[in-house]
Coordinates of N, CA and C in Angstrom, one line a residue:
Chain A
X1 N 33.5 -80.0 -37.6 CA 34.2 -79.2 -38.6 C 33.5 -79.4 -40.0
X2 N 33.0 -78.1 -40.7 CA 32.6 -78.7 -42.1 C 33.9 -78.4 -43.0
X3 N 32.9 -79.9 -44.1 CA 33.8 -80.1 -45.0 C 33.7 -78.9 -46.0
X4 N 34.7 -79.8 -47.2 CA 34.4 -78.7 -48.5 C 33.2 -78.6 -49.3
X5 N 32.6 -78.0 -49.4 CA 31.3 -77.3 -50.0 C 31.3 -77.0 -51.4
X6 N 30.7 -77.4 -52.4 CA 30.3 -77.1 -53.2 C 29.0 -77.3 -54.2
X7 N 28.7 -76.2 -54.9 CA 27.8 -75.9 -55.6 C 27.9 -76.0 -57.2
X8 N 26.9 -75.7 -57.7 CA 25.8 -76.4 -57.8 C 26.4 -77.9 -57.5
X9 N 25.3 -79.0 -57.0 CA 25.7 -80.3 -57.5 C 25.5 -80.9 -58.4
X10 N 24.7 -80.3 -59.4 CA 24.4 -81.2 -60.7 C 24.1 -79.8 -61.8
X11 N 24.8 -80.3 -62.7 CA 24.1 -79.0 -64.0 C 24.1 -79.3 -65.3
X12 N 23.1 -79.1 -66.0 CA 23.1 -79.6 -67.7 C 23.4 -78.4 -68.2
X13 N 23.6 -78.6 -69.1 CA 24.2 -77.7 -69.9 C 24.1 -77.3 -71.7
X14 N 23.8 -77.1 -72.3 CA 24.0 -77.1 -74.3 C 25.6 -76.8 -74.4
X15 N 26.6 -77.5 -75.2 CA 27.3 -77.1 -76.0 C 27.1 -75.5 -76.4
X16 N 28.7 -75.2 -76.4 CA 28.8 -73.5 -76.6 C 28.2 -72.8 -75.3
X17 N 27.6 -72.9 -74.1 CA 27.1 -72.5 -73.0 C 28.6 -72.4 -72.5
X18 N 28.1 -71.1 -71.4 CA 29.1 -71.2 -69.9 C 28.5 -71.7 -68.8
X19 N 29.4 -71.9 -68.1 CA 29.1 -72.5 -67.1 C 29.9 -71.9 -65.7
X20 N 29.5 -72.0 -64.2 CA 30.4 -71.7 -63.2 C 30.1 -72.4 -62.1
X21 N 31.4 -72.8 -61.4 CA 31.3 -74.1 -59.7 C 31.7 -73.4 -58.8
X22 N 31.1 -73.7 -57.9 CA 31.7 -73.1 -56.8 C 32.0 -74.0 -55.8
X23 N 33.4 -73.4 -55.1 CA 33.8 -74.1 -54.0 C 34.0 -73.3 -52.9
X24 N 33.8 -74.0 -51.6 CA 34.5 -73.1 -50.4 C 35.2 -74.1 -49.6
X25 N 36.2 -74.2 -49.4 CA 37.0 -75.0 -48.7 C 37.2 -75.0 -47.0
X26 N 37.7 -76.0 -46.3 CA 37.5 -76.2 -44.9 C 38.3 -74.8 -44.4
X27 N 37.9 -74.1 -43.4 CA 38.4 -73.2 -42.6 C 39.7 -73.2 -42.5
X28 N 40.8 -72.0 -42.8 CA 42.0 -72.2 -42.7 C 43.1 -73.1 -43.7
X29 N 42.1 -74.1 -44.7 CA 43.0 -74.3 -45.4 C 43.6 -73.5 -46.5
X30 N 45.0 -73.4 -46.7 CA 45.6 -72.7 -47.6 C 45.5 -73.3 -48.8
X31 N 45.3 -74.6 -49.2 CA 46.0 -74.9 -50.3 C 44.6 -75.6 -51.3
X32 N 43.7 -75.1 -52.4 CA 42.7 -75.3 -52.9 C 43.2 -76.2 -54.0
X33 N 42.3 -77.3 -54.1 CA 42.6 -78.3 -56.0 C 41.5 -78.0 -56.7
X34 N 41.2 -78.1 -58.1 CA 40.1 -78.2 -58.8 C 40.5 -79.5 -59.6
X35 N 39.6 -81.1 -59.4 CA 40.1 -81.7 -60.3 C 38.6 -81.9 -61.5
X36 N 39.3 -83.0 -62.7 CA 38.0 -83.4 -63.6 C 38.2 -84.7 -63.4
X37 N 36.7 -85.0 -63.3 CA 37.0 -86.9 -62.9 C 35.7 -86.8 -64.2
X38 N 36.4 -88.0 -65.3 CA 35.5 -88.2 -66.3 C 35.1 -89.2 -65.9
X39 N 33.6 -90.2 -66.6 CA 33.4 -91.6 -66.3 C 33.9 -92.7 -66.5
X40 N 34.6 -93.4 -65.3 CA 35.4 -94.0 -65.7 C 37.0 -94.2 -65.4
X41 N 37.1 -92.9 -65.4 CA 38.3 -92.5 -64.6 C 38.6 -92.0 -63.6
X42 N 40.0 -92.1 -62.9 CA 40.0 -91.2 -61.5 C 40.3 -89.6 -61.8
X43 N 40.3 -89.1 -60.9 CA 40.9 -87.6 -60.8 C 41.8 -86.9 -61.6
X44 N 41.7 -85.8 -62.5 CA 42.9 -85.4 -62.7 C 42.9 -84.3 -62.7
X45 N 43.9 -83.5 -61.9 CA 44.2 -82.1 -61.7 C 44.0 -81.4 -62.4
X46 N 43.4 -80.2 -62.1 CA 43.0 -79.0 -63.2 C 44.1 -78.0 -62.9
X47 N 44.0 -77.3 -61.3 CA 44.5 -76.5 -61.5 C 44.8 -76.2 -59.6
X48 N 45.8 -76.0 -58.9 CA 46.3 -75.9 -58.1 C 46.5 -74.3 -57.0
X49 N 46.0 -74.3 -56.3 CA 46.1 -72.2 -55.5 C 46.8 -73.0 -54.2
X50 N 48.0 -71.8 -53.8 CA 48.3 -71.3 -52.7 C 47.6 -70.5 -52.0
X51 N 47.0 -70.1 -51.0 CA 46.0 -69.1 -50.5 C 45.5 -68.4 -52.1
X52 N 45.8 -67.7 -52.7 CA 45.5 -66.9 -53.7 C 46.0 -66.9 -55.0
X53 N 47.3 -67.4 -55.1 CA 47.7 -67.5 -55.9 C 48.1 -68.7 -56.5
X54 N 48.1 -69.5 -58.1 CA 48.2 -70.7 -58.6 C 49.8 -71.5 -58.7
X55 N 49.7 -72.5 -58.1 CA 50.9 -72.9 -58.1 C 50.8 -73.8 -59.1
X56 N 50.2 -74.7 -59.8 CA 49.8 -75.3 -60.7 C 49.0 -75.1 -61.7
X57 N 48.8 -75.0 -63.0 CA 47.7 -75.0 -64.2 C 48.4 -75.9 -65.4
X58 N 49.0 -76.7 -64.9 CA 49.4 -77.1 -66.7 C 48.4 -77.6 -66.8
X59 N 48.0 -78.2 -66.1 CA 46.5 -79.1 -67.1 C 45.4 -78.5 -67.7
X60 N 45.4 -77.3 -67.2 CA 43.9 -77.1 -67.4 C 43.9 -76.1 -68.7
X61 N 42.9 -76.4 -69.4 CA 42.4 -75.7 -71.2 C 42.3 -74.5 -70.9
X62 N 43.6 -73.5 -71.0 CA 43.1 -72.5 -70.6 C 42.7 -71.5 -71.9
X63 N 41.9 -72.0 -72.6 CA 41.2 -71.3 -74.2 C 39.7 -71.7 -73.4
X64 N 39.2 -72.4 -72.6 CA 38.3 -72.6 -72.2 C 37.9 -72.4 -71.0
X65 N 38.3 -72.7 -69.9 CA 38.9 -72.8 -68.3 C 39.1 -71.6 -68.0
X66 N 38.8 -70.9 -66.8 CA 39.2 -70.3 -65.9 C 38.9 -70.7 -64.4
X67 N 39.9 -70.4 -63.6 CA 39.6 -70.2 -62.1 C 40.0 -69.1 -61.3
X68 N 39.5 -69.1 -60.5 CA 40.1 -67.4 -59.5 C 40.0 -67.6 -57.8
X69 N 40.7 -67.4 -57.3 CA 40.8 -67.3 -55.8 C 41.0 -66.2 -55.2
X70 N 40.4 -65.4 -55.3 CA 40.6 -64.0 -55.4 C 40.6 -63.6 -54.0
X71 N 40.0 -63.9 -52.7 CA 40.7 -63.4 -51.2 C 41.1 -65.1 -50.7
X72 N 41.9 -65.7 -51.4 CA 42.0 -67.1 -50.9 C 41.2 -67.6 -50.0
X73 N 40.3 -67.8 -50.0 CA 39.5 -68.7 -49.6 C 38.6 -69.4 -50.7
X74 N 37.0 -68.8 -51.1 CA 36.5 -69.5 -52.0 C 36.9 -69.5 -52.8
X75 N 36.3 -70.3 -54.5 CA 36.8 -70.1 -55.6 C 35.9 -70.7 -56.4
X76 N 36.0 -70.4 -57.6 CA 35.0 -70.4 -58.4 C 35.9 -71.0 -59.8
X77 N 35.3 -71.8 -60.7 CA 35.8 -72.9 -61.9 C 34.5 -72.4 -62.9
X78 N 35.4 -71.6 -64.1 CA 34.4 -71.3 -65.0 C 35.0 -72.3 -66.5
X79 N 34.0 -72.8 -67.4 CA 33.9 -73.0 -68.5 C 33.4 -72.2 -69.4
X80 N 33.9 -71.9 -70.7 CA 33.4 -70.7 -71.6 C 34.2 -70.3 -72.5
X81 N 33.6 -71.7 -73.7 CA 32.1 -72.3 -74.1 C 32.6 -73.5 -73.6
X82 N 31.5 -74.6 -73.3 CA 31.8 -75.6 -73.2 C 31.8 -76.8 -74.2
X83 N 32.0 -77.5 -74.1 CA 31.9 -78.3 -75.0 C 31.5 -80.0 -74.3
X84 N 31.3 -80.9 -75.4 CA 30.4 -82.4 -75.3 C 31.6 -82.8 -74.0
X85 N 32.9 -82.8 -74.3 CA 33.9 -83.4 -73.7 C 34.3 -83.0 -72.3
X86 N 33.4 -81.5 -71.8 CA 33.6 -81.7 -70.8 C 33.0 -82.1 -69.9
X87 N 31.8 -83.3 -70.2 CA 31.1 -83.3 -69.0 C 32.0 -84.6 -68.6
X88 N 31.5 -84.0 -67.1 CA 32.3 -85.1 -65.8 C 31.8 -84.6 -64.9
X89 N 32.6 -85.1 -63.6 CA 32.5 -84.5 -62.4 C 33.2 -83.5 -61.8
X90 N 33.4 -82.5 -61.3 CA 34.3 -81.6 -61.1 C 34.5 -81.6 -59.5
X91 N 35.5 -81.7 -59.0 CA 35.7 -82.0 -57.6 C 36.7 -80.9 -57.3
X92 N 36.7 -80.8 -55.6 CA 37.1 -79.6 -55.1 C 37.9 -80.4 -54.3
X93 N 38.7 -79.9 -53.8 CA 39.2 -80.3 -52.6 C 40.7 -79.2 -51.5
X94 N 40.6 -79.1 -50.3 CA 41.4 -78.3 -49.6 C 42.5 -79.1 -49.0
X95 N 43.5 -78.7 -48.6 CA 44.6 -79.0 -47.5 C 45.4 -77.9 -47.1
X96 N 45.6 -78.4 -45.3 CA 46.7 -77.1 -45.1 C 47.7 -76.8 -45.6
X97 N 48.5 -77.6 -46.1 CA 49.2 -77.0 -47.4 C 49.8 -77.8 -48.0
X98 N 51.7 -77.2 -48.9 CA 51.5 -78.1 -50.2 C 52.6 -79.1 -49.7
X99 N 52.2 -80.5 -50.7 CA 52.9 -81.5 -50.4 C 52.1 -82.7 -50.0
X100 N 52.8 -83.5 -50.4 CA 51.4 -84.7 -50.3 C 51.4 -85.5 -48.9
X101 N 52.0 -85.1 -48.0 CA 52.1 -85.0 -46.6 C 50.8 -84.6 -46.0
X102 N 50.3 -83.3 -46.8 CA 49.4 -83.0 -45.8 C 48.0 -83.3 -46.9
X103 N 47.2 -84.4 -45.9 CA 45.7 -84.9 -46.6 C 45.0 -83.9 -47.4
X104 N 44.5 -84.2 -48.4 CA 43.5 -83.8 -49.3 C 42.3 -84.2 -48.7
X105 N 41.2 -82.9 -48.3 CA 39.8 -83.8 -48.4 C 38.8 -83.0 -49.6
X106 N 38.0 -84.1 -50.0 CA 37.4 -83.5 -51.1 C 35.7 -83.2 -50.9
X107 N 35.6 -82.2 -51.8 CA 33.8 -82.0 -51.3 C 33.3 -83.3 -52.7
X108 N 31.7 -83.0 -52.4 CA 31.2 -83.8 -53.4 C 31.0 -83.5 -54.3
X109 N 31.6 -82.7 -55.3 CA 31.8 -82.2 -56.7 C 30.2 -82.0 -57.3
X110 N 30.8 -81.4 -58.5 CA 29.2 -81.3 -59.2 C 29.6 -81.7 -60.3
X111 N 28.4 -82.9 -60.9 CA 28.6 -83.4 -61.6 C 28.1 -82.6 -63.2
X112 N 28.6 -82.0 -64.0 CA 28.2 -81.6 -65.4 C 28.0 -82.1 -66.4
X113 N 26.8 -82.4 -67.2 CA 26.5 -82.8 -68.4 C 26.5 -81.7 -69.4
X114 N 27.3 -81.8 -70.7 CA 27.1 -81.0 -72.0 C 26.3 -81.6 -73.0
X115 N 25.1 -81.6 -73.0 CA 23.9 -81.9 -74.5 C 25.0 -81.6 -76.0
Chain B
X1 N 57.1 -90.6 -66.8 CA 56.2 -90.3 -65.9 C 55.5 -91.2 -65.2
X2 N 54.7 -90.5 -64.0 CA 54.3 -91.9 -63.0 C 53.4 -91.8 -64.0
X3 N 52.4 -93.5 -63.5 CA 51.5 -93.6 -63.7 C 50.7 -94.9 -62.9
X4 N 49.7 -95.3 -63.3 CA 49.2 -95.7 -62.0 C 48.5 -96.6 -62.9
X5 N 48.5 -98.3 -62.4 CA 47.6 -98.9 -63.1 C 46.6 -99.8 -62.0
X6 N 45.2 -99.9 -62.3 CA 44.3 -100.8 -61.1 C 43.8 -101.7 -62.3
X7 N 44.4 -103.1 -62.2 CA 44.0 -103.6 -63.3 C 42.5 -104.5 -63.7
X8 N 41.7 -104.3 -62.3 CA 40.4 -104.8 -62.0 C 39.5 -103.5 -62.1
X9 N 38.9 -103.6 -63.4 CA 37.7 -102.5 -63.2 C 36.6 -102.7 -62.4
X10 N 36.3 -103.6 -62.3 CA 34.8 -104.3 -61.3 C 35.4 -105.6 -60.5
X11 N 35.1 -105.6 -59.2 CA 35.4 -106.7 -58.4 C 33.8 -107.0 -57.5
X12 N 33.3 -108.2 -57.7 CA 32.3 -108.7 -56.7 C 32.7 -109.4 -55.9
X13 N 32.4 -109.4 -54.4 CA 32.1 -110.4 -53.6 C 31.3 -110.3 -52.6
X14 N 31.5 -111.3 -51.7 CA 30.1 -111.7 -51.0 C 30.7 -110.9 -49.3
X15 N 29.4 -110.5 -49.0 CA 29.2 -110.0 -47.7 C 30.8 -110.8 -46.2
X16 N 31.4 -110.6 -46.3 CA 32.2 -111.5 -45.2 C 33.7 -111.9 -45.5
X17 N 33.4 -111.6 -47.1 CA 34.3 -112.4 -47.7 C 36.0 -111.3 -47.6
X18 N 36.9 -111.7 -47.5 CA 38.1 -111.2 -47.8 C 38.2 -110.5 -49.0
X19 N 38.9 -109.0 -49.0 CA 39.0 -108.4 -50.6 C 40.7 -107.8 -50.9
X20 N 40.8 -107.9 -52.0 CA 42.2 -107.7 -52.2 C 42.1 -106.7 -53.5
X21 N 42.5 -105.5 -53.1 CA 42.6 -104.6 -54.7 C 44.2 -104.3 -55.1
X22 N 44.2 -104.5 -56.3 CA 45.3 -104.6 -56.6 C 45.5 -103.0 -57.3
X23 N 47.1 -102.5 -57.3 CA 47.5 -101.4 -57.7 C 49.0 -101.6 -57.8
X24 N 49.4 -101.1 -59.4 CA 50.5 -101.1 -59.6 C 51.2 -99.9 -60.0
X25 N 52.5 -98.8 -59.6 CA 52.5 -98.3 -60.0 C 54.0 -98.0 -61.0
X26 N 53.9 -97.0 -61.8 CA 55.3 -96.8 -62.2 C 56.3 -95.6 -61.8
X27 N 57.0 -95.5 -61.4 CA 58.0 -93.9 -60.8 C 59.5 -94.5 -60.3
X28 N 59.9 -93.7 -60.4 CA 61.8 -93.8 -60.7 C 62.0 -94.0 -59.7
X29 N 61.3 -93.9 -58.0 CA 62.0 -93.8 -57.4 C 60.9 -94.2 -56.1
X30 N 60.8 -94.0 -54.7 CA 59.8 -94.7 -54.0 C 59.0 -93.1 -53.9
X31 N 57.6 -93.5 -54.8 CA 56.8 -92.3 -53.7 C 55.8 -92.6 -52.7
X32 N 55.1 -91.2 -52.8 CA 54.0 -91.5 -51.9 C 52.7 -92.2 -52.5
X33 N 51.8 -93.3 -51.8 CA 51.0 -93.7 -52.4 C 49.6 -93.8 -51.6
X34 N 49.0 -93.9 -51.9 CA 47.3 -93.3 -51.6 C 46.2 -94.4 -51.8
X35 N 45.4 -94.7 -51.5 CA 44.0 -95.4 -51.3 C 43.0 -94.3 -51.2
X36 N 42.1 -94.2 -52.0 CA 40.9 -93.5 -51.9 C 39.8 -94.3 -52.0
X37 N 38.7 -94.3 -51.2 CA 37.2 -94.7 -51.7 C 36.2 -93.5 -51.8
X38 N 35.7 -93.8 -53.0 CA 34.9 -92.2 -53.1 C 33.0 -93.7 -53.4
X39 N 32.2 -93.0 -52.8 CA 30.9 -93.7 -52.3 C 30.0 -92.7 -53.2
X40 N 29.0 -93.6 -54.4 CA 28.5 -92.6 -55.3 C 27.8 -91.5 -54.1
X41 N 27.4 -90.6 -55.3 CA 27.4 -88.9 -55.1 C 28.5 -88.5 -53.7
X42 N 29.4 -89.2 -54.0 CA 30.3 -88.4 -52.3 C 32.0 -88.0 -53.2
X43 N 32.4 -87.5 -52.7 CA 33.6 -87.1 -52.6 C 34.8 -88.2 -52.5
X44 N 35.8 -87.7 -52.7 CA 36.6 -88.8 -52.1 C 37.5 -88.9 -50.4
X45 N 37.7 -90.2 -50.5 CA 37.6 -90.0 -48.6 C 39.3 -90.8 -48.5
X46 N 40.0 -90.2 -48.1 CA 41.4 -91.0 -47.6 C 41.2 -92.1 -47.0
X47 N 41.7 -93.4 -47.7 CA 41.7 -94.8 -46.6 C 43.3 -94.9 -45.7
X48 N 43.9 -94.7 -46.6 CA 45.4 -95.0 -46.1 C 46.3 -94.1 -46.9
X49 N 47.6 -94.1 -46.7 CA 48.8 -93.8 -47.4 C 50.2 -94.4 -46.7
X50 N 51.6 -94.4 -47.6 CA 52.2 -94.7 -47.2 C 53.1 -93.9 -47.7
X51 N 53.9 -93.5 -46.9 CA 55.4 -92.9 -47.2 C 56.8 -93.0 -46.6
X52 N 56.3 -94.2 -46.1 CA 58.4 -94.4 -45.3 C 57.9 -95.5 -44.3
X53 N 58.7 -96.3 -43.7 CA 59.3 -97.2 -43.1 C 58.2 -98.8 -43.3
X54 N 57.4 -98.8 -42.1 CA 56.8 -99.9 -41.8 C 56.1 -100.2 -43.7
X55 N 55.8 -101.2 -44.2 CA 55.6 -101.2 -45.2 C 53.9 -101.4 -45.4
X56 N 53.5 -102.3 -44.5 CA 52.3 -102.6 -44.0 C 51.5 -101.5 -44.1
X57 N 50.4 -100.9 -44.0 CA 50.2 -99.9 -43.8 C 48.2 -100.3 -43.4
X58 N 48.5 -99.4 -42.0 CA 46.6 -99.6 -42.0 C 45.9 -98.5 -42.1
X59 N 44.9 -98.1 -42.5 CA 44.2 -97.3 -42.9 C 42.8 -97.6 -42.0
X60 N 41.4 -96.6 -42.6 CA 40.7 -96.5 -41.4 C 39.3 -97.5 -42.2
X61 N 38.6 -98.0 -41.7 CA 37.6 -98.9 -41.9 C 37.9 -100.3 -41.9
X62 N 39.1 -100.7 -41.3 CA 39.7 -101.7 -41.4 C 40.3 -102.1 -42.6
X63 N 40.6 -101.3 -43.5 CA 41.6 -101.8 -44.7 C 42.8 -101.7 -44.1
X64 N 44.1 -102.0 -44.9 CA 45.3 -102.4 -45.0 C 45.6 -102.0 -46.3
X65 N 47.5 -101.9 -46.4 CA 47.6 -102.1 -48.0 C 48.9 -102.4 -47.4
X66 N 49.5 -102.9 -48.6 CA 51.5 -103.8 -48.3 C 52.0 -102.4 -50.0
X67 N 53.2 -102.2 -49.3 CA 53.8 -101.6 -50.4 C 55.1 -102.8 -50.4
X68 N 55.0 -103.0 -51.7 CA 56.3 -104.5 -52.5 C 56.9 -103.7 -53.5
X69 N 58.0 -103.1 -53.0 CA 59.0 -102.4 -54.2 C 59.7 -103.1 -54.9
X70 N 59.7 -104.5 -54.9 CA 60.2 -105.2 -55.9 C 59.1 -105.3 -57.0
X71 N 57.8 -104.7 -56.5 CA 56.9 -105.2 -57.6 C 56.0 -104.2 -58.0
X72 N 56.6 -103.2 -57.3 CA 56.3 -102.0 -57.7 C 54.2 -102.0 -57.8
X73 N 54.0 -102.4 -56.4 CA 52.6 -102.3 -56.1 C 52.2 -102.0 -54.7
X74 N 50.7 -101.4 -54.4 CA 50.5 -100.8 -53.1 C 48.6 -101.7 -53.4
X75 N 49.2 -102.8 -52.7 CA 47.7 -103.7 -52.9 C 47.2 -103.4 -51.6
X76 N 45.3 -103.2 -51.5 CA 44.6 -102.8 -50.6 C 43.7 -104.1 -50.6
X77 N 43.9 -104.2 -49.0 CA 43.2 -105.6 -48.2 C 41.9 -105.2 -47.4
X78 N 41.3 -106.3 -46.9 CA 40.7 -106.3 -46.1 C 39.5 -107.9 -45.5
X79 N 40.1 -107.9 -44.7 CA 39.8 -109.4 -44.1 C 38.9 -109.5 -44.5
X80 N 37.4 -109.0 -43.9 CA 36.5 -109.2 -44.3 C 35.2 -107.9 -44.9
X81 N 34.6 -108.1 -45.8 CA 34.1 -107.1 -46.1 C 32.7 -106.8 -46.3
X82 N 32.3 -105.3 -46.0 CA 30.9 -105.4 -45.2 C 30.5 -104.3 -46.3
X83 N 28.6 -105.1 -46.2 CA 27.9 -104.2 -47.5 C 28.4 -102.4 -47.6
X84 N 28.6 -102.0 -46.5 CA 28.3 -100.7 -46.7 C 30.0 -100.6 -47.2
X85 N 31.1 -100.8 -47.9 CA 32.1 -101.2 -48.3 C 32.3 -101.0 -50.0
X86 N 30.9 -101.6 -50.1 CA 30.5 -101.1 -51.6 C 30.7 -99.5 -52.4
X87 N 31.5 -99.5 -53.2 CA 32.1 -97.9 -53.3 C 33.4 -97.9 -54.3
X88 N 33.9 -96.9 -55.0 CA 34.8 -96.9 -55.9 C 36.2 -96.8 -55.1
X89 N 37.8 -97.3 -55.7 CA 38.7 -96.7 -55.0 C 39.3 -96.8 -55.8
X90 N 40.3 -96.0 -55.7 CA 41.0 -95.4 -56.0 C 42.4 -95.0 -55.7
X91 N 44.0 -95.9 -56.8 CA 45.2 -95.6 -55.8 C 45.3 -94.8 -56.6
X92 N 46.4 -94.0 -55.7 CA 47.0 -92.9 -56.0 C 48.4 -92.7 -55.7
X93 N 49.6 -92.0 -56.8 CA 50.6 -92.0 -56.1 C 51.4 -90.6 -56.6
X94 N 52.1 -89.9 -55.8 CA 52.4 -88.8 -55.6 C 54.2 -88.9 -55.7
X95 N 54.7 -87.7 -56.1 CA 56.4 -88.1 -55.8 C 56.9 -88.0 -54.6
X96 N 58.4 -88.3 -54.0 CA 58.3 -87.9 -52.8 C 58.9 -86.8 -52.3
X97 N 59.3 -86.0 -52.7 CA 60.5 -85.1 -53.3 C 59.8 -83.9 -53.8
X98 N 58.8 -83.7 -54.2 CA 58.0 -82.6 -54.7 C 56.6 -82.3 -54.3
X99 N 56.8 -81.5 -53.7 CA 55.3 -80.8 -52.9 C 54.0 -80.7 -54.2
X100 N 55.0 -80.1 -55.0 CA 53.6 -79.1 -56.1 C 53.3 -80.2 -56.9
X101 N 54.0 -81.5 -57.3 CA 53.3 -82.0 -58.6 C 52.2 -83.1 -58.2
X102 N 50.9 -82.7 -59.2 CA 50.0 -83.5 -58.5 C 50.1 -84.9 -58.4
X103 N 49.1 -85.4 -57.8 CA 48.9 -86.5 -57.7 C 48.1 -87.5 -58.8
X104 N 48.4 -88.7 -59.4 CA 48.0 -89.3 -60.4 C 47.4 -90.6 -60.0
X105 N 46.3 -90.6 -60.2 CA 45.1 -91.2 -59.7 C 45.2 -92.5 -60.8
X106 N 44.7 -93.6 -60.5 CA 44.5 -94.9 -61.4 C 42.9 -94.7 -61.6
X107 N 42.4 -95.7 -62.7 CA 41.1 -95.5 -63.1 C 40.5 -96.0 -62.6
X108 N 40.7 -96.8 -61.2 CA 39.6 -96.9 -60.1 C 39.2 -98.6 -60.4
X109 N 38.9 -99.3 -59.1 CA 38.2 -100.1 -59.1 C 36.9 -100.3 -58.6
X110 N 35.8 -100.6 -59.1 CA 34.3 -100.6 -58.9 C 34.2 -101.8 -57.7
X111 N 33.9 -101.8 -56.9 CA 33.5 -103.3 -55.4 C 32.3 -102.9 -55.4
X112 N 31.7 -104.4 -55.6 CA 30.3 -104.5 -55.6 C 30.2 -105.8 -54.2
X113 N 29.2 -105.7 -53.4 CA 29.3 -106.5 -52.3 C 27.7 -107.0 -52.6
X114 N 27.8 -108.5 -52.5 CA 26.4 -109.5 -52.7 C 26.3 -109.9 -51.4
X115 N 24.9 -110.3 -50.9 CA 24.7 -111.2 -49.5 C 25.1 -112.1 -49.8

């Protein structure tokens, strides 16, 4: 079975630039995460989809941040503009669905630097 | 609010030797609680969790963790520990009662394994 997949895995970037990640998640799972792991720290939730639609976003800067799941499956994590503070790692991850019952697996994120 | 503390940023030890990561958390009430090891450039990978009865709990590569509600911690074991072991983890704890709120990750402990 493949895992979660995502792109780019590494990307620099300038301040004031956009940026966009992509994820595709394991076959059939309904339930997509976007987290930000800064250096140093663990995980913390960006923003949460049901097949297509978001069940969660308080975290995420939405004056900066966007995400879209648009036929629930893949999805795509845009920044724009960016800024110094958000470079980290950006990690994806799928499960069948919601509830912490059912396992998270996560792809290997892409890691983003802001100059 | 929960929150999640790993109060060892960096732990070394030697190839064979027994390891014990400690994790303490805060929440009103018993949740769910999580072990992650995430292995640079990789994702993060489920070791264990615990959510009800046997307290003990084993997970896969030969770890363990004990959940102690009097002390309100989910410590992760492991008799003996082998170089490829070397890798970040990460507890985690979730409510138990609520599907959608995410999960709150501690800032990880670094295991470094010497011959």
């Amino acid at each position: 079975e493949a895992g979660v997949a995502q792109s780019p895995r590494y990307k620099i970037i300038e301040k004031r630039q956009s940026v966009a990640f992509w994820c595709n998640p394991i076959s059939g799972h309904a339930t997509l995460y976007w987290y930000q792991q800064i250096l140093g720290q663990g995980p913390k939730l960006l923003i949460q989809f049901q097949n297509n639609g978001v069940v969660d976003d308080s975290q995420l800067p939405k004056d900066r941040f966007s995400a879209e799941r648009l036929k629930g499956v893949d999805s795509t994590l845009k920044i724009q503009p960016a800024k110094l503070e958000d470079s980290a790692v950006y990690l994806c991850a799928s499960s069948t669905g919601l509830g912490h019952k059912s396992e998270q697996y996560f792809g290997p994120g892409t890691r983003l630097t802001v100059t | 609010a929960q929150s999640v503390t790993q109060p060892d940023i960096h732990i070394t030890v030697s190839e064979g030797a027994s390891l014990e990561l400690r994790c303490n958390y805060s929440y009103g009430a018993t949740p769910y609680l999580f072990w992650y090891v995430q292995s640079p450039g990789q994702g993060l990978q489920l070791l264990l969790k615990y959510f009800s009865g046997d307290t003990l709990v084993q997970g896969i590569k030969g770890f363990e963790a004990e959940f102690k509600r009097s002390q309100s911690s989910f410590n992760l074991r492991k008799p003996s520990v082998h170089w490829s072991d070397a890798a970040e983890y990460f507890c985690a704890v979730g409510p138990l009662n609520s599907g959608n709120t995410p999960l709150v990750f501690g800032k990880g402990t670094r295991l470094s394994v010497i011959a």
